[in-house]
Amino acid sequence: MRNNTAHTHLDDSVSAVRQMVADILLMPVERVDCHCELAQLPDWDSIVHLTLLMVIEERTGTELDIRKLKSTSSVAEVARMLDRPAATLH
């Protein structure tokens, strides 16, 4: 049961990050695959990466370490950062 709960929470995090990326890039969420490389998305650049950090903090109340976020390359990696209990440490 616990593993199922953890998996469901990660799925929720992936869905949330996909939606945030889609909102930032003004594109349909269906075009944001959880395994897609962020850098391969249209108009992705360092400003969009910083915007994602701010949107995550605003929508979830979770503060992420910008250095760790900059090292992520996919939606799934960002979601895993959100899913970790230590995500609020920076």
Coordinates of C-alpha atoms in Angstrom, one line a residue:
M1 CA 0.0 0.0 0.0
R2 CA 2.8 2.4 0.9
N3 CA 4.5 1.9 -2.5
N4 CA 1.2 2.5 -4.2
T5 CA 0.8 5.8 -2.3
A6 CA 4.3 6.9 -3.2
H7 CA 3.7 6.0 -6.9
T8 CA 0.4 8.0 -6.9
H9 CA 2.1 11.0 -5.3
L10 CA 4.9 10.9 -8.0
D11 CA 2.2 10.6 -10.7
D12 CA 0.5 13.7 -9.2
S13 CA 3.9 15.5 -9.2
V14 CA 4.5 14.6 -12.8
S15 CA 1.1 15.8 -13.8
A16 CA 1.6 19.1 -12.0
V17 CA 5.0 19.7 -13.5
R18 CA 3.7 18.9 -17.0
Q19 CA 0.9 21.4 -16.5
M20 CA 3.2 24.1 -15.2
V21 CA 5.6 23.7 -18.2
A22 CA 2.6 23.8 -20.6
D23 CA 1.3 26.9 -18.9
I24 CA 4.7 28.7 -19.1
L25 CA 5.2 27.8 -22.7
L26 CA 1.6 28.4 -23.7
M27 CA 1.2 25.0 -25.2
P28 CA -1.2 22.1 -24.7
V29 CA -0.2 19.8 -21.8
E30 CA -0.5 16.8 -24.2
R31 CA 2.7 18.1 -25.9
V32 CA 4.7 17.9 -22.7
D33 CA 5.7 14.3 -22.2
C34 CA 7.1 13.3 -18.8
H35 CA 10.3 12.0 -20.3
C36 CA 10.9 14.8 -22.8
E37 CA 14.1 16.7 -22.5
L38 CA 13.2 20.2 -21.3
A39 CA 15.8 21.8 -23.5
Q40 CA 14.1 20.2 -26.6
L41 CA 10.8 22.0 -25.9
P42 CA 10.0 25.0 -28.1
D43 CA 11.3 28.3 -26.7
W44 CA 13.0 26.6 -23.7
D45 CA 15.9 28.6 -22.3
S46 CA 17.4 29.6 -19.0
I47 CA 14.7 32.3 -18.4
V48 CA 12.0 29.6 -18.8
H49 CA 13.9 27.3 -16.4
L50 CA 13.9 30.1 -13.8
T51 CA 10.3 30.8 -14.5
L52 CA 9.5 27.1 -13.8
L53 CA 11.3 27.4 -10.4
M54 CA 9.2 30.5 -9.5
V55 CA 6.0 28.8 -10.6
I56 CA 6.7 25.7 -8.7
E57 CA 7.4 27.7 -5.5
E58 CA 4.2 29.8 -6.1
R59 CA 1.9 26.9 -6.8
T60 CA 3.2 24.3 -4.4
G61 CA 4.9 26.3 -1.6
T62 CA 8.0 24.2 -2.2
E63 CA 11.4 25.9 -2.4
L64 CA 13.8 24.1 -4.6
D65 CA 17.6 24.5 -4.9
I66 CA 18.1 26.4 -8.1
R67 CA 21.4 24.5 -8.7
K68 CA 19.6 21.2 -8.5
L69 CA 16.8 22.3 -10.7
K70 CA 19.2 23.6 -13.3
S71 CA 20.7 20.1 -13.4
T72 CA 17.4 18.4 -14.2
S73 CA 16.8 17.7 -17.9
S74 CA 13.2 16.2 -17.9
V75 CA 9.8 16.7 -16.5
A76 CA 10.1 13.4 -14.6
E77 CA 13.3 14.6 -12.9
V78 CA 11.7 17.9 -11.8
A79 CA 8.7 15.9 -10.5
R80 CA 11.1 13.6 -8.5
M81 CA 12.7 16.7 -6.9
L82 CA 9.2 17.8 -5.8
D83 CA 8.4 14.3 -4.5
R84 CA 11.4 14.2 -2.2
P85 CA 10.8 15.2 1.4
A86 CA 14.0 17.3 1.4
A87 CA 12.7 19.5 -1.5
T88 CA 12.2 22.4 0.8
L89 CA 15.9 22.5 1.7
H90 CA 18.0 24.9 -0.3

